[in-house]
Each structure stands twice: as C-alpha cells, then as structure tokens.
Coordinates of C-alpha atoms and ligand atoms in Angstrom, one line a residue:
M1 CA 61.3 42.4 113.8
T2 CA 62.5 40.9 110.5
K3 CA 61.3 41.8 107.1
L4 CA 59.9 38.5 105.6
T5 CA 57.7 37.5 102.7
G6 CA 54.5 35.6 103.5
G7 CA 56.1 32.5 102.2
Q8 CA 59.1 33.0 104.5
I9 CA 56.9 33.7 107.5
V10 CA 54.9 30.5 107.0
A11 CA 58.0 28.3 106.4
R12 CA 59.9 29.8 109.4
A13 CA 56.9 29.2 111.7
L14 CA 56.6 25.6 110.4
K15 CA 60.3 25.0 111.2
E16 CA 60.3 26.8 114.6
Y17 CA 57.2 24.9 115.6
G18 CA 58.9 21.6 115.0
I19 CA 57.7 20.4 111.6
E20 CA 60.2 17.9 110.3
Y21 CA 58.9 17.2 106.8
V22 CA 56.8 18.9 104.2
A23 CA 55.2 16.8 101.4
G24 CA 53.5 18.1 98.3
I25 CA 53.6 19.2 94.7
P26 CA 54.7 22.8 93.9
G27 CA 52.7 24.7 91.3
H28 CA 52.6 28.4 90.3
G29 CA 50.1 29.0 93.2
I30 CA 52.6 28.1 95.9
W31 CA 56.0 29.0 94.6
S32 CA 56.8 31.8 97.1
L33 CA 56.2 29.4 99.9
T34 CA 58.0 26.4 98.5
D35 CA 61.0 28.6 97.6
A36 CA 61.4 29.5 101.3
F37 CA 62.1 25.9 102.2
L38 CA 65.5 26.4 100.5
E39 CA 66.6 29.0 103.0
A40 CA 68.6 28.1 106.1
E41 CA 66.2 29.6 108.6
S42 CA 63.3 27.7 107.2
E43 CA 64.8 24.7 105.6
I44 CA 62.6 21.7 105.9
P45 CA 63.0 18.4 103.9
F46 CA 60.5 18.5 101.0
I47 CA 59.1 15.2 99.9
Q48 CA 57.7 15.6 96.4
V49 CA 54.8 13.3 95.9
F50 CA 52.9 12.2 92.7
H51 CA 49.4 13.1 93.8
E52 CA 48.4 15.7 96.5
Q53 CA 46.0 13.3 98.2
S54 CA 49.1 11.3 99.1
A55 CA 50.9 14.2 100.7
V56 CA 48.0 14.5 103.2
H57 CA 47.7 10.8 103.8
M58 CA 51.4 10.7 104.3
A59 CA 51.2 13.4 107.0
D60 CA 48.3 11.4 108.5
G61 CA 50.3 8.2 108.7
Y62 CA 53.2 10.1 110.2
Y63 CA 51.0 11.6 112.9
R64 CA 49.4 8.3 113.8
V65 CA 52.9 6.9 114.5
T66 CA 54.5 9.9 116.1
G67 CA 51.7 12.0 117.5
K68 CA 53.4 14.9 115.8
P69 CA 51.9 16.9 112.8
M70 CA 53.5 17.1 109.4
A71 CA 52.6 19.5 106.6
A72 CA 51.2 19.0 103.1
V73 CA 51.6 21.8 100.6
T74 CA 49.9 22.3 97.2
S75 CA 49.3 24.8 94.5
I76 CA 46.0 26.5 93.8
G77 CA 42.7 25.0 92.6
A78 CA 43.4 21.6 91.1
G79 CA 46.3 20.7 93.4
A80 CA 44.3 22.0 96.4
S81 CA 41.2 20.1 95.4
N82 CA 43.2 16.9 95.3
T83 CA 43.6 17.1 99.1
V84 CA 40.0 16.8 100.0
I85 CA 40.0 13.0 100.7
G86 CA 43.2 13.4 102.7
L87 CA 41.6 16.1 104.9
A88 CA 38.3 14.1 105.2
T89 CA 40.2 11.0 106.3
A90 CA 42.2 12.9 108.9
Y91 CA 39.2 14.8 110.1
T92 CA 37.1 11.6 110.6
D93 CA 39.8 9.9 112.5
S94 CA 40.9 13.0 114.4
T95 CA 44.5 13.2 113.3
S96 CA 46.4 16.5 113.2
T97 CA 47.8 17.4 109.8
I98 CA 48.5 20.8 108.2
V99 CA 47.3 21.4 104.6
I100 CA 48.6 24.7 103.1
T101 CA 47.3 25.6 99.6
G102 CA 47.9 28.5 97.3
G103 CA 45.0 30.8 96.4
P104 CA 44.2 33.5 93.8
P105 CA 45.9 36.8 94.3
T106 CA 43.6 39.1 96.3
H107 CA 43.6 41.6 93.5
M108 CA 42.5 38.9 91.0
R109 CA 39.8 37.1 92.9
G110 CA 36.6 36.4 91.0
H111 CA 37.9 37.0 87.5
G112 CA 38.0 33.3 86.8
L113 CA 41.8 33.1 86.6
L114 CA 43.6 29.8 86.0
Q115 CA 42.4 27.1 88.4
E116 CA 40.0 29.4 90.4
L117 CA 36.6 28.1 91.3
E118 CA 34.4 31.3 91.1
R119 CA 31.1 30.9 89.4
F120 CA 29.0 31.1 92.5
T121 CA 31.2 33.3 94.7
P122 CA 34.9 34.3 94.2
N123 CA 37.5 31.8 95.2
E124 CA 35.5 28.9 96.4
F125 CA 38.0 26.3 97.4
P126 CA 38.1 27.3 101.1
K127 CA 34.4 26.5 101.3
I128 CA 35.1 23.0 100.2
A129 CA 38.0 22.6 102.7
E130 CA 35.8 24.0 105.5
A131 CA 33.7 20.8 105.6
V132 CA 36.7 18.6 106.0
S133 CA 39.0 20.4 108.4
K134 CA 38.9 21.2 112.1
R135 CA 39.7 24.9 111.4
N136 CA 40.4 26.8 108.3
W137 CA 42.0 30.1 107.4
V138 CA 42.4 32.3 104.3
A139 CA 45.2 34.8 104.9
Q140 CA 44.1 38.3 103.9
R141 CA 47.3 40.2 104.7
V142 CA 51.0 39.3 105.0
D143 CA 51.3 40.8 108.5
E144 CA 48.6 38.6 110.0
L145 CA 50.5 35.4 109.1
P146 CA 52.4 35.0 112.4
F147 CA 49.1 35.2 114.2
I148 CA 47.4 32.7 111.8
M149 CA 50.3 30.2 112.2
Q150 CA 50.1 30.2 116.0
R151 CA 46.3 29.8 115.8
L152 CA 46.7 26.9 113.4
F153 CA 49.1 25.1 115.7
S154 CA 46.9 25.9 118.7
A155 CA 43.9 24.3 116.9
M156 CA 45.9 21.1 116.1
L157 CA 47.6 20.7 119.4
T158 CA 44.8 21.4 121.8
G159 CA 41.5 19.6 122.4
R160 CA 40.4 16.9 120.0
P161 CA 43.1 16.6 117.2
G162 CA 42.1 17.3 113.6
P163 CA 43.5 18.6 110.3
V164 CA 43.8 22.3 109.7
H165 CA 43.8 24.1 106.3
L166 CA 45.4 27.5 105.4
E167 CA 45.0 29.1 102.0
I168 CA 47.6 31.8 101.2
P169 CA 46.8 34.0 98.2
M170 CA 49.8 34.3 95.8
D171 CA 50.3 38.0 96.5
V172 CA 50.2 37.5 100.2
Q173 CA 52.9 34.8 99.9
A174 CA 55.1 37.2 97.9
E175 CA 54.7 40.5 99.7
S176 CA 56.7 41.2 102.9
A177 CA 56.2 42.8 106.2
D178 CA 58.3 43.4 109.4
V179 CA 57.1 40.6 111.7
E180 CA 58.1 38.2 114.5
I181 CA 57.2 34.6 114.7
H182 CA 55.2 34.1 117.8
E183 CA 56.6 32.0 120.6
L184 CA 54.3 28.9 120.5
A185 CA 54.8 27.9 124.2
K186 CA 53.1 31.1 125.2
R187 CA 50.1 30.4 123.0
L188 CA 49.4 27.0 124.3
P189 CA 47.8 25.9 127.7
I190 CA 49.8 23.8 130.1
G191 CA 48.5 20.3 130.5
T192 CA 45.1 19.0 129.5
A193 CA 41.5 18.8 130.7
H194 CA 41.1 17.0 134.1
P195 CA 37.9 15.2 134.9
D196 CA 35.4 16.5 137.4
P197 CA 36.0 14.8 140.8
S198 CA 32.3 14.0 141.2
A199 CA 32.4 12.1 137.8
I200 CA 35.3 10.1 139.0
A201 CA 33.5 9.1 142.2
E202 CA 30.4 8.1 140.2
A203 CA 32.4 6.1 137.8
A204 CA 34.3 4.3 140.5
N205 CA 31.0 3.5 142.3
L206 CA 29.4 2.1 139.2
L207 CA 32.5 0.1 138.3
G208 CA 32.9 -1.0 141.9
D209 CA 29.6 -2.9 141.8
A210 CA 29.9 -4.2 138.3
V211 CA 29.8 -8.0 137.8
R212 CA 30.6 -8.2 134.0
P213 CA 32.4 -5.0 133.2
V214 CA 34.2 -4.3 129.9
I215 CA 36.5 -1.6 128.7
V216 CA 36.1 -0.4 125.1
L217 CA 39.1 1.3 123.6
G218 CA 38.9 3.7 120.7
G219 CA 41.4 5.8 118.9
G220 CA 41.3 8.4 121.6
A221 CA 42.9 6.0 124.0
I222 CA 46.0 5.9 121.7
T223 CA 46.0 9.7 121.1
S224 CA 46.0 10.4 124.8
E225 CA 48.7 7.8 125.5
A226 CA 46.5 6.1 128.0
S227 CA 47.7 2.6 127.6
P228 CA 49.7 2.2 130.8
E229 CA 46.7 3.5 132.9
I230 CA 44.3 1.3 131.0
L231 CA 46.4 -1.8 131.6
A232 CA 46.6 -0.9 135.3
L233 CA 42.9 -0.4 135.6
A234 CA 42.1 -3.6 133.7
E235 CA 44.5 -5.6 135.9
K236 CA 43.5 -4.0 139.2
W237 CA 39.8 -4.7 138.7
S238 CA 40.0 -7.7 136.4
V239 CA 38.2 -6.1 133.5
P240 CA 38.2 -7.6 130.0
V241 CA 39.1 -5.2 127.2
V242 CA 37.8 -4.9 123.6
T243 CA 39.0 -2.5 120.9
T244 CA 37.5 -0.7 117.9
W245 CA 39.3 -0.3 114.6
N246 CA 41.3 2.7 115.7
G247 CA 41.7 1.5 119.2
K248 CA 43.6 -1.6 118.1
G249 CA 47.0 -1.5 119.7
A250 CA 45.9 0.4 122.8
F251 CA 46.0 -2.9 124.8
P252 CA 48.4 -5.9 124.3
E253 CA 46.5 -8.5 122.4
D254 CA 48.3 -11.4 124.0
H255 CA 47.1 -10.3 127.5
T256 CA 44.6 -12.7 129.2
L257 CA 42.2 -9.8 129.6
F258 CA 42.1 -9.0 125.9
A259 CA 38.8 -10.1 124.5
G260 CA 39.1 -9.0 120.9
A261 CA 37.8 -6.5 118.5
V262 CA 34.2 -5.3 118.7
G263 CA 31.8 -4.5 115.8
Q264 CA 30.8 -5.7 112.4
T265 CA 34.2 -7.3 111.7
G266 CA 35.1 -7.6 115.3
T267 CA 35.4 -11.1 116.8
P268 CA 32.7 -13.3 118.2
V269 CA 34.5 -13.0 121.6
G270 CA 34.7 -9.2 121.6
N271 CA 31.0 -8.9 120.6
A272 CA 29.8 -11.5 123.1
I273 CA 31.7 -9.9 126.0
A274 CA 30.8 -6.3 125.1
S275 CA 27.1 -7.0 124.4
S276 CA 26.6 -8.9 127.7
A277 CA 28.4 -6.4 130.0
D278 CA 26.6 -4.8 132.8
V279 CA 29.0 -1.8 132.8
V280 CA 30.8 -0.5 129.8
I281 CA 33.7 1.9 130.2
A282 CA 34.4 3.5 126.8
V283 CA 37.7 5.3 126.4
G284 CA 38.1 7.7 123.4
C285 CA 35.5 5.9 121.4
R286 CA 32.7 7.5 119.5
F287 CA 30.6 4.3 118.9
T288 CA 30.5 4.3 115.1
D289 CA 27.9 2.2 113.3
W290 CA 30.8 -0.1 112.4
S291 CA 32.1 -0.7 115.9
A292 CA 28.6 -0.8 117.4
S293 CA 27.0 -3.1 114.8
S294 CA 24.7 -0.2 113.8
Y295 CA 23.5 -0.1 117.4
A296 CA 21.4 -3.2 117.2
K297 CA 20.9 -4.3 120.8
G298 CA 22.7 -7.5 121.8
V299 CA 25.0 -7.7 118.8
S300 CA 28.0 -5.6 119.9
F301 CA 26.5 -3.6 122.7
S302 CA 23.3 -3.5 124.8
I303 CA 23.3 0.1 126.1
P304 CA 20.9 0.3 127.9
D305 CA 20.6 -2.1 129.8
S306 CA 24.3 -2.0 130.1
K307 CA 25.4 1.1 132.0
L308 CA 27.9 3.3 130.2
I309 CA 30.8 5.3 131.6
H310 CA 31.9 7.4 128.6
I311 CA 35.2 9.1 128.6
D312 CA 36.0 11.5 125.7
L313 CA 37.9 14.7 125.4
D314 CA 35.2 16.0 123.1
P315 CA 32.0 16.7 125.1
Q316 CA 29.9 16.4 121.9
E317 CA 30.7 12.7 121.8
I318 CA 29.0 12.1 125.1
G319 CA 25.5 10.9 124.6
K320 CA 25.6 11.2 120.8
N321 CA 25.0 7.5 120.1
Y322 CA 24.4 6.0 123.5
P323 CA 23.1 7.5 126.8
A324 CA 25.8 7.7 129.4
E325 CA 25.3 6.9 133.1
V326 CA 28.5 8.8 133.7
G327 CA 29.8 11.1 130.9
I328 CA 33.3 12.5 131.4
A329 CA 34.6 15.1 129.0
A330 CA 38.3 15.0 129.9
D331 CA 41.7 13.5 129.0
A332 CA 41.5 9.7 128.9
K333 CA 44.9 9.1 130.5
I334 CA 44.3 11.2 133.5
T335 CA 40.7 10.0 133.9
V336 CA 41.4 6.3 133.7
G337 CA 44.3 6.7 136.1
Q338 CA 42.0 8.5 138.6
I339 CA 39.2 5.9 138.3
A340 CA 41.7 3.1 139.0
D341 CA 43.0 5.0 142.1
A342 CA 39.5 5.5 143.4
L343 CA 38.6 1.8 143.3
P344 CA 39.1 -0.4 146.5
E345 CA 42.4 -2.3 146.7
K346 CA 40.8 -5.7 146.8
A347 CA 39.6 -6.9 143.4
P348 CA 36.3 -8.8 143.2
D349 CA 36.4 -12.5 142.3
R350 CA 35.8 -12.9 138.6
T351 CA 36.9 -16.5 138.2
E352 CA 33.8 -17.5 136.3
Y353 CA 33.7 -14.5 134.0
L354 CA 37.3 -14.8 133.1
H355 CA 37.0 -18.6 132.5
E356 CA 34.1 -17.9 130.1
L357 CA 36.4 -15.4 128.3
E358 CA 39.2 -17.9 128.1
Q359 CA 36.9 -20.6 126.6
K360 CA 35.5 -18.2 124.0
K361 CA 39.0 -17.2 123.0
E362 CA 40.0 -20.8 122.5
E363 CA 37.0 -21.5 120.3
W364 CA 37.7 -18.4 118.3
G365 CA 41.4 -19.4 117.9
E366 CA 40.3 -22.7 116.4
Q367 CA 37.9 -20.9 114.0
L368 CA 40.6 -18.4 113.0
S369 CA 43.2 -21.0 112.3
Q370 CA 41.1 -22.6 109.5
R371 CA 41.7 -19.6 107.3
R372 CA 45.0 -18.3 108.8
D373 CA 46.8 -21.6 108.6
S374 CA 45.2 -22.8 105.4
S375 CA 47.7 -23.9 102.7
R376 CA 45.3 -23.3 99.8
F377 CA 46.8 -21.4 97.0
P378 CA 45.9 -18.7 95.8
F379 CA 45.8 -17.7 99.5
T380 CA 43.1 -16.8 101.9
S381 CA 43.0 -13.2 103.1
Q382 CA 44.3 -14.4 106.4
R383 CA 47.2 -16.7 105.6
P384 CA 49.8 -13.9 104.7
L385 CA 48.8 -12.1 107.9
G386 CA 49.6 -15.2 110.0
A387 CA 53.0 -15.5 108.2
L388 CA 53.7 -11.8 108.7
R389 CA 53.1 -12.0 112.4
T390 CA 55.7 -14.8 112.8
V391 CA 58.3 -12.9 110.7
L392 CA 57.9 -9.4 112.3
P393 CA 59.0 -8.2 115.7
R394 CA 56.5 -7.0 118.3
D395 CA 57.0 -3.3 117.6
A396 CA 56.7 -3.6 113.8
I397 CA 54.0 -1.3 112.3
I398 CA 51.2 -2.7 110.1
V399 CA 49.2 -0.4 107.8
A400 CA 46.0 -1.9 106.5
G401 CA 44.2 -1.0 103.3
S402 CA 40.4 -0.9 102.8
G403 CA 38.5 -4.0 101.8
N404 CA 39.0 -7.5 103.0
T405 CA 42.5 -6.9 104.4
Q406 CA 41.2 -4.2 106.8
G407 CA 38.9 -6.5 108.7
A408 CA 41.2 -9.5 108.3
V409 CA 44.1 -7.6 109.9
K410 CA 41.9 -6.6 112.7
Q411 CA 41.0 -10.2 113.4
T412 CA 44.1 -12.1 112.5
F413 CA 47.1 -9.9 113.2
P414 CA 47.6 -9.3 116.9
V415 CA 49.4 -6.1 117.9
Y416 CA 51.0 -5.3 121.2
E417 CA 51.8 -1.7 121.4
P418 CA 50.0 1.6 120.7
R419 CA 50.7 3.2 117.2
T420 CA 51.7 -0.1 115.6
H421 CA 48.4 -0.7 113.8
L422 CA 47.2 2.0 111.4
T423 CA 43.9 2.0 109.5
A424 CA 41.8 4.7 107.9
G425 CA 38.9 3.3 109.9
G426 CA 36.3 6.0 110.0
F427 CA 36.5 7.1 106.4
S428 CA 38.0 3.9 105.1
S429 CA 39.6 5.6 102.2
M430 CA 41.0 3.5 99.5
G431 CA 44.3 5.0 98.3
W432 CA 45.2 5.9 101.9
A433 CA 47.4 2.9 102.9
V434 CA 50.3 3.3 100.5
P435 CA 51.1 6.9 101.3
A436 CA 50.2 6.5 105.0
A437 CA 52.7 3.7 105.3
I438 CA 55.4 5.9 103.8
G439 CA 54.5 8.5 106.3
A440 CA 54.6 5.9 109.1
K441 CA 58.1 4.8 108.0
L442 CA 59.2 8.5 108.0
G443 CA 58.0 8.7 111.6
A444 CA 59.6 5.4 112.7
P445 CA 62.6 4.8 110.5
D446 CA 64.1 2.1 112.7
R447 CA 61.1 -0.2 112.8
P448 CA 59.8 -2.4 110.1
V449 CA 56.7 -1.0 108.4
V450 CA 54.5 -3.3 106.3
C451 CA 51.5 -2.1 104.2
V452 CA 49.0 -4.9 103.6
L453 CA 46.3 -4.0 101.0
G454 CA 44.1 -5.2 98.3
D455 CA 44.7 -4.8 94.6
G456 CA 41.9 -2.3 94.3
D457 CA 43.1 -0.1 97.1
F458 CA 46.7 -0.3 95.8
L459 CA 45.7 0.9 92.3
M460 CA 44.3 4.2 93.7
T461 CA 47.8 5.5 94.8
A462 CA 50.2 2.8 93.5
Q463 CA 52.4 5.4 91.9
E464 CA 53.6 6.6 95.3
I465 CA 55.7 3.5 95.8
G466 CA 58.2 5.5 93.7
L467 CA 58.6 7.8 96.7
C468 CA 60.2 4.9 98.6
V469 CA 62.9 4.9 95.9
T470 CA 63.3 8.6 95.5
N471 CA 63.5 9.2 99.2
N472 CA 65.0 5.8 100.3
I473 CA 62.1 4.8 102.5
P474 CA 62.1 1.0 102.8
V475 CA 58.4 0.1 103.3
V476 CA 57.3 -3.4 102.4
F477 CA 54.0 -3.5 100.4
V478 CA 52.1 -6.8 100.4
V479 CA 49.4 -6.6 97.7
Q480 CA 46.6 -9.1 97.9
D481 CA 45.7 -9.7 94.3
N482 CA 42.2 -11.1 93.9
S483 CA 41.3 -9.3 90.6
G484 CA 38.7 -7.1 92.1
F485 CA 36.9 -5.3 94.8
M486 CA 36.0 -8.6 96.4
S487 CA 34.8 -7.3 99.7
I488 CA 32.2 -5.2 97.8
R489 CA 31.2 -8.1 95.6
G490 CA 30.6 -10.1 98.8
G491 CA 28.4 -7.3 100.2
Q492 CA 26.5 -7.0 96.9
R493 CA 25.8 -10.8 96.9
K494 CA 24.6 -10.6 100.4
Q495 CA 22.3 -7.7 99.6
T496 CA 20.8 -8.7 96.3
G497 CA 22.3 -12.0 95.3
R498 CA 24.1 -10.5 92.3
H499 CA 27.0 -8.1 91.6
I500 CA 28.2 -5.3 89.3
G501 CA 31.3 -3.3 88.9
T502 CA 33.4 -5.3 91.3
E503 CA 35.3 -7.9 89.3
F504 CA 38.3 -6.9 87.2
N505 CA 37.7 -8.9 84.0
R506 CA 38.8 -9.1 80.4
P507 CA 36.1 -8.9 77.7
D508 CA 35.8 -12.7 77.7
G509 CA 35.0 -12.7 81.4
T510 CA 38.3 -14.1 82.6
P511 CA 39.9 -12.4 85.6
Y512 CA 42.2 -9.5 84.9
S513 CA 45.2 -8.3 87.1
P514 CA 48.0 -6.1 86.2
D515 CA 51.4 -7.7 86.7
F516 CA 52.1 -6.2 90.1
K517 CA 55.6 -7.7 90.3
A518 CA 56.5 -6.0 87.0
L519 CA 54.9 -2.8 88.3
G520 CA 57.0 -2.9 91.4
E521 CA 60.1 -3.5 89.3
A522 CA 59.1 -0.6 86.9
F523 CA 59.2 1.7 89.9
G524 CA 62.6 0.4 91.0
L525 CA 61.4 -1.7 94.0
R526 CA 62.7 -5.1 95.0
S527 CA 59.7 -7.2 93.8
Y528 CA 58.3 -10.7 94.2
R529 CA 55.2 -12.7 93.3
V530 CA 54.7 -15.5 95.8
E531 CA 54.1 -18.6 93.6
S532 CA 53.3 -21.2 96.3
D533 CA 52.4 -21.6 99.9
D534 CA 55.9 -22.7 100.9
Q535 CA 57.5 -19.5 99.5
L536 CA 55.5 -17.2 101.7
E537 CA 57.6 -17.0 104.9
T538 CA 60.9 -17.1 103.1
T539 CA 59.9 -14.3 100.8
L540 CA 58.7 -12.1 103.6
K541 CA 61.9 -12.7 105.6
E542 CA 64.0 -11.9 102.7
A543 CA 62.1 -8.7 102.1
F544 CA 62.5 -7.4 105.7
E545 CA 66.1 -8.5 105.9
S546 CA 66.9 -6.6 102.7
N547 CA 65.7 -3.3 104.3
E548 CA 64.9 -2.1 100.8
P549 CA 61.6 -0.8 99.4
T550 CA 59.8 -3.9 98.4
L551 CA 56.6 -5.0 96.8
I552 CA 55.3 -8.6 97.3
E553 CA 52.3 -9.7 95.2
V554 CA 50.3 -12.4 97.0
P555 CA 47.8 -14.1 94.7
T556 CA 44.6 -14.3 96.7
D557 CA 41.6 -16.5 96.0
R558 CA 38.7 -14.5 94.6
D559 CA 36.3 -16.8 96.4
A560 CA 38.2 -17.0 99.6
A561 CA 36.1 -15.4 102.2
G562 CA 37.3 -12.1 103.8
P563 CA 37.1 -11.5 107.5
W564 CA 34.4 -13.2 109.5
V565 CA 31.4 -11.0 110.2
P566 CA 30.2 -11.7 113.7
G567 CA 28.5 -8.3 114.0
W568 CA 25.9 -6.5 111.9
W569 CA 25.8 -3.5 109.7
D570 CA 22.7 -1.7 108.6
F571 CA 22.7 -1.5 104.8
P572 CA 19.1 -1.3 103.6
I573 CA 18.0 -4.0 101.1
P574 CA 16.0 -2.9 98.1
E575 CA 12.4 -3.7 98.8
H576 CA 11.8 -5.8 95.7
F577 CA 14.4 -8.3 97.0
D578 CA 12.5 -10.6 99.4
E579 CA 15.4 -12.6 100.5
G580 CA 17.0 -11.2 103.6
Q581 CA 14.3 -8.5 103.9
A582 CA 12.6 -10.1 107.0
E583 CA 16.0 -10.6 108.8
Y584 CA 17.0 -7.0 107.9
R585 CA 13.7 -5.6 109.3
E586 CA 14.0 -7.8 112.4
I587 CA 17.5 -6.6 113.4
R588 CA 16.9 -3.0 112.4
A589 CA 14.0 -3.0 114.9
K590 CA 16.6 -3.6 117.6
E591 CA 18.6 -0.5 116.9
Q592 CA 19.0 1.7 119.9
H593 CA 20.4 5.0 118.6
L594 CA 17.1 6.8 117.9
Ligands
TPP601 C1 37.9 5.9 97.9 C2 37.0 4.7 98.1 N1 36.1 4.4 97.2 C3 35.3 3.3 97.4 C4 35.3 2.6 98.6 C5 34.3 1.5 98.8 N2 35.1 0.3 98.9 C6 35.5 -0.3 100.1 S1 36.4 -1.6 100.0 C7 36.4 -1.5 98.3 C8 37.1 -2.6 97.5 C9 38.5 -2.8 97.9 O1 39.1 -3.6 97.0 P1 40.5 -4.3 97.3 O2 41.4 -3.2 97.8 O3 41.0 -5.0 96.1 O4 40.2 -5.3 98.5 P2 39.4 -6.6 98.4 O5 38.0 -6.2 98.9 O6 39.4 -7.2 97.1 O7 40.0 -7.5 99.4 C10 35.6 -0.5 97.9 C11 35.3 -0.2 96.5 C12 36.2 3.1 99.6 N3 36.3 2.6 100.8 N4 37.0 4.1 99.3
MG602 MG1 40.9 -7.0 95.6

C-alpha cells in the first residue's frame, strides 16, 4: 500500500497501464492530476494543445494508427465541455480514447461555483458526456480510484472499442489514501470472442454455393487486425472486396480482387459489384446510410435478395439495418479465418465475374483520370491526391478532412495497408483532421503523415499546427483552398437550386480566403502556396524530404466538382421545390431498412 493523492493514483495507473502521451489544457479544476505527471513514478509526456477538442481528436488519431489508447485531460466545465465533439467522433467510429475532466469539489456541488453547470441538477457535465462515451464515471472517493481505473481500461480494451470518460472532483484529486494500483492483466480476459461453430458451418455453406459473392470491409476489420485472413479468404474463394469509409486500408487497393469503395461517394465499380452480389459477407461494418446509399435497393446493396453473412463483435449491429442470413457476433479475424478453413480446397471458376470486375475497373480508371490528371489551375479536388500518391511510399498515412477531400481521397488515393487511411467517417467532424493527423504522427513517427483537408475544415482547428512546432511533429498539411464549404454548396444546389452560407465572400461578392501560406509561416511552419500545375510534385517532394512541419496551400477551383457520387443519399427535398421531388420519392420508395 502507498499513500497517494487521487491525482497521483490516476497518473500512476495511466503510466502502469501503458499510456505514452497525455494531451490537454490544465485549469484549476485538474491541477492535482496534471501535477502528478511531473513525478518519476507517473511521468508521462504532456502535450499542451490550444483547444480541448483537439486533445481528444489527437488521441483518436493516435488510436487509429496504433490500436493503443491515449489520454486527454481537461479542467472543469468549459474545458470539459470542449471535448464533446471529440468524444462523439470517437464513439461513432468506435475508437478507444480516455477523457479525464476535473469536476466541482464534492462539498461544493450545486452552489453554482465557477464553471459548474447546475441549474437543473448539481454538476451536470457528466450527463452530457454520458451520451458520447462508451462508459462514464464520476469518482466519489479517492480510495475507489484504483478500481475505477481498471474498469475504465477494461471498458476500452474489451468488446467493441469506444471512448471512456472519467470526472474527478477537485477534492478527490487532492485527498490521499493508502492504495495499490490494480494489476491490469488480472482484470482482463484472455483472447477474444470466438464464433459459434454452427454459424461457421452455415456461413461456409452459403458462401460455398455463391456465384457472385462480395466481401464488405468496415472499420471493424481494421480494429480486429483481420487483413491477412481477409486476403486469404478472398484469394482462396476468388471473392471481390469492397470497403466502406473506415474500412479503407483493410485490403490492398492494387489487388485484382479489390472492387472499390461502396456507398454514396463510393465508386461505380464498388456499388455495381456489391449491389449485384448473391452473397454479401460483411466484416466489422454497420451499414451506415452513407455506405449503403440510404438502403435504396440496387444502389449499393440489394439485401434481400442478396443473402447476408454479417460478422460483428457487437451483437447489436446484427440485423440492425439489414436482415442477416447468418449473423455472427464474434471477433472478425478469427471468424474470417475459420470460414476460409471450412471452404473446400478447390475454388469455383469465376472467370466471367472477375472479367466483368476488371472491365468495370478499367472504365472507372478512365473516368477518374479526367479529374486526377487534369492540369487545370486552380486544381481539381483530385489532382493533388494523384500527385501525393506518386510522391509517398506505400506505408505513408493519409488523414482526410470533411467535405470534398474526404470523398475524393476515398476514390482517388489508393492505400495498401491497414491504418494508413484515417477519416472521421461516421461523425465526419470538421476540425478533426488537423489534430488527428498530429496524433497519427505521434503514433507512427517514422512514416510520412499527410493531412489533406479543405479550407473550411482547416479553419476549425488551424491553430493546432503550432503543436507541430512546439513538439517537433513533422506533419504535412495540404489545404485545398476553394474559398468556402463547397461540398455543402454542391448539396444545396442539388436540393433547392440555390445556396446560402457556404461561400466565403467579401462584401462586394468576390471570393475571400485568408492567406494560408502566411498563416503557416506565422505559426512557424515551412509554408508554400502552389502557384501552378508544374510546381505541385516538386513542392510535395520538397516538403516530405525536409521532414519538417509543413503547410502547403493548394488553390482549388470553386467550381471543380468534388468526388463522383455514384451512390445515393436520402436528404429530403422541401416539398415546394418540384425539381428533383419525383426522383427523390422514387428512390426513397426503394429503401429497405424499415
Ligand atoms: C463540425 C461540422 N460542422 C458542419 C459540418 C457539415 N459540413 C460537412 S463538409 C462541410 C464543408 C467543408 O468545407 P471545406 O473543408 O472547405 O471542404 P470543401 O467542401 O470546400 O471541399 C460542412 C460545413 C461538419 N461535417 N462538421
Ligand atoms: Mg472549402
């Protein structure tokens, strides 16, 4: 037993349980905890950010690259409230991060002290955090903190990953007790959930008879490290593979069996193959409206009549959006391996199916090249991505912002390894990419990390580029400047034929952009503005060779189209707009989720 303060207990547990970095902003509500990071037994590098949202996004990016959690720490009230979008993004995409916030002292609760939310019930922040975390604690006593810390790690490291939140009242951080940090290994199960043998037999049977099977990979395929087993299954049984946003990277995109992305901004090939399959094997994929084209039959999927083998660690995902012929609530890596083993040795002849796939890919390649290889200036959304792919090694990490770049990266920038493509897919939070890329580089210091994002997304957390200088983290930021939220303007025009609040303009109506190169310089980054098409590759090369924090502004045509939209997305059109109404109603009538 050792006499430790609450702050010391939490800091020691974080260190003993393997946390390598803590990010955050100290305030009076968390001083007793942050102070403990100065002591040898609980010393953890502290990365001081400029906005608490970024601390959580940074931990999220770090997790997506390493599979290991990192912690974010904030003060009480205002600082804590700034973490909500970070938690929500991590929760939606199932990434494990720890958020620790200070809270009002237990003897002060409800008195409306500085930064306390209390007008409905005393100390209300934990209620807000509840909705955006996998599990959530408010410590009541200092001597329960060792228990809380092992429960917190248990929640993050078992089952479906997700962010956890702990609030520690200021008095609980400061008081001490005789305690021991619990041994984590004795609080965690060995291994993971294996599939039911009868489910494997059924899946192998169904797949055994399939004529046009397809594998759909979601983020869970990456989380469970299932890529080698997926590759073996696809090759053994000649099954084409499509990926969702978060599944991108789970399968090498230069493989003959790779069909493309699926969904609204998937590819025509991915959607054609997935929607015409007779058997769909979904791995760690929850079938979001985005990946499933709002469930309109025949666009991205046709389930039914396609028969679904659905593998997910979370049983609640089985049957949520599509009925499953075989639902398997188990670890994806083990399950896919067992299904492959259960199939006969001799693969069926799929010459015709694979020939069709190859032809469709050729056509798509030609279509893609029109925007990717275009020399128009200002650039298309795709041209810088084509250039980046030629400059970067296979294992480089790309972090995509919201807006046009997110879909354009999915379609235009092939990746070959898991954890090399990061996107805040499910919550699509603007402001996520900059700090997530910094977290990614912390997790993979020896590999190039590029963050490609729009001007709008960048301006939500642009200040964090300063962290690359204060902590010597050489991320390259490629900012696509098109003076506005152009993806949203595109959507507005499609919906109602007009637009509002999406162009950045001066009072006289001319486009407005801050000087991003100057902004990069102001923060101490190596900075460029690409002034012509022929400067693009050389600038990118120079940036990566310098191995310094770098910002590259790429002027992007406001009217250059974003990604192609081969799928569909259900956004209701106001009834007084006739145009598009009939088409909207017609496709909506094909939705299969109800
Ligand atoms: C926090 C947040 N607010 C609003 C949105 C809705 N939204 C999605 S993309 C986008 C515009 C993105 O603009 P920019 O980053 O410049 O990319 P562009 O569309 O111009 O390529 C908006 C407002 C969002 N995803 N996240
Ligand atoms: Mg923009």
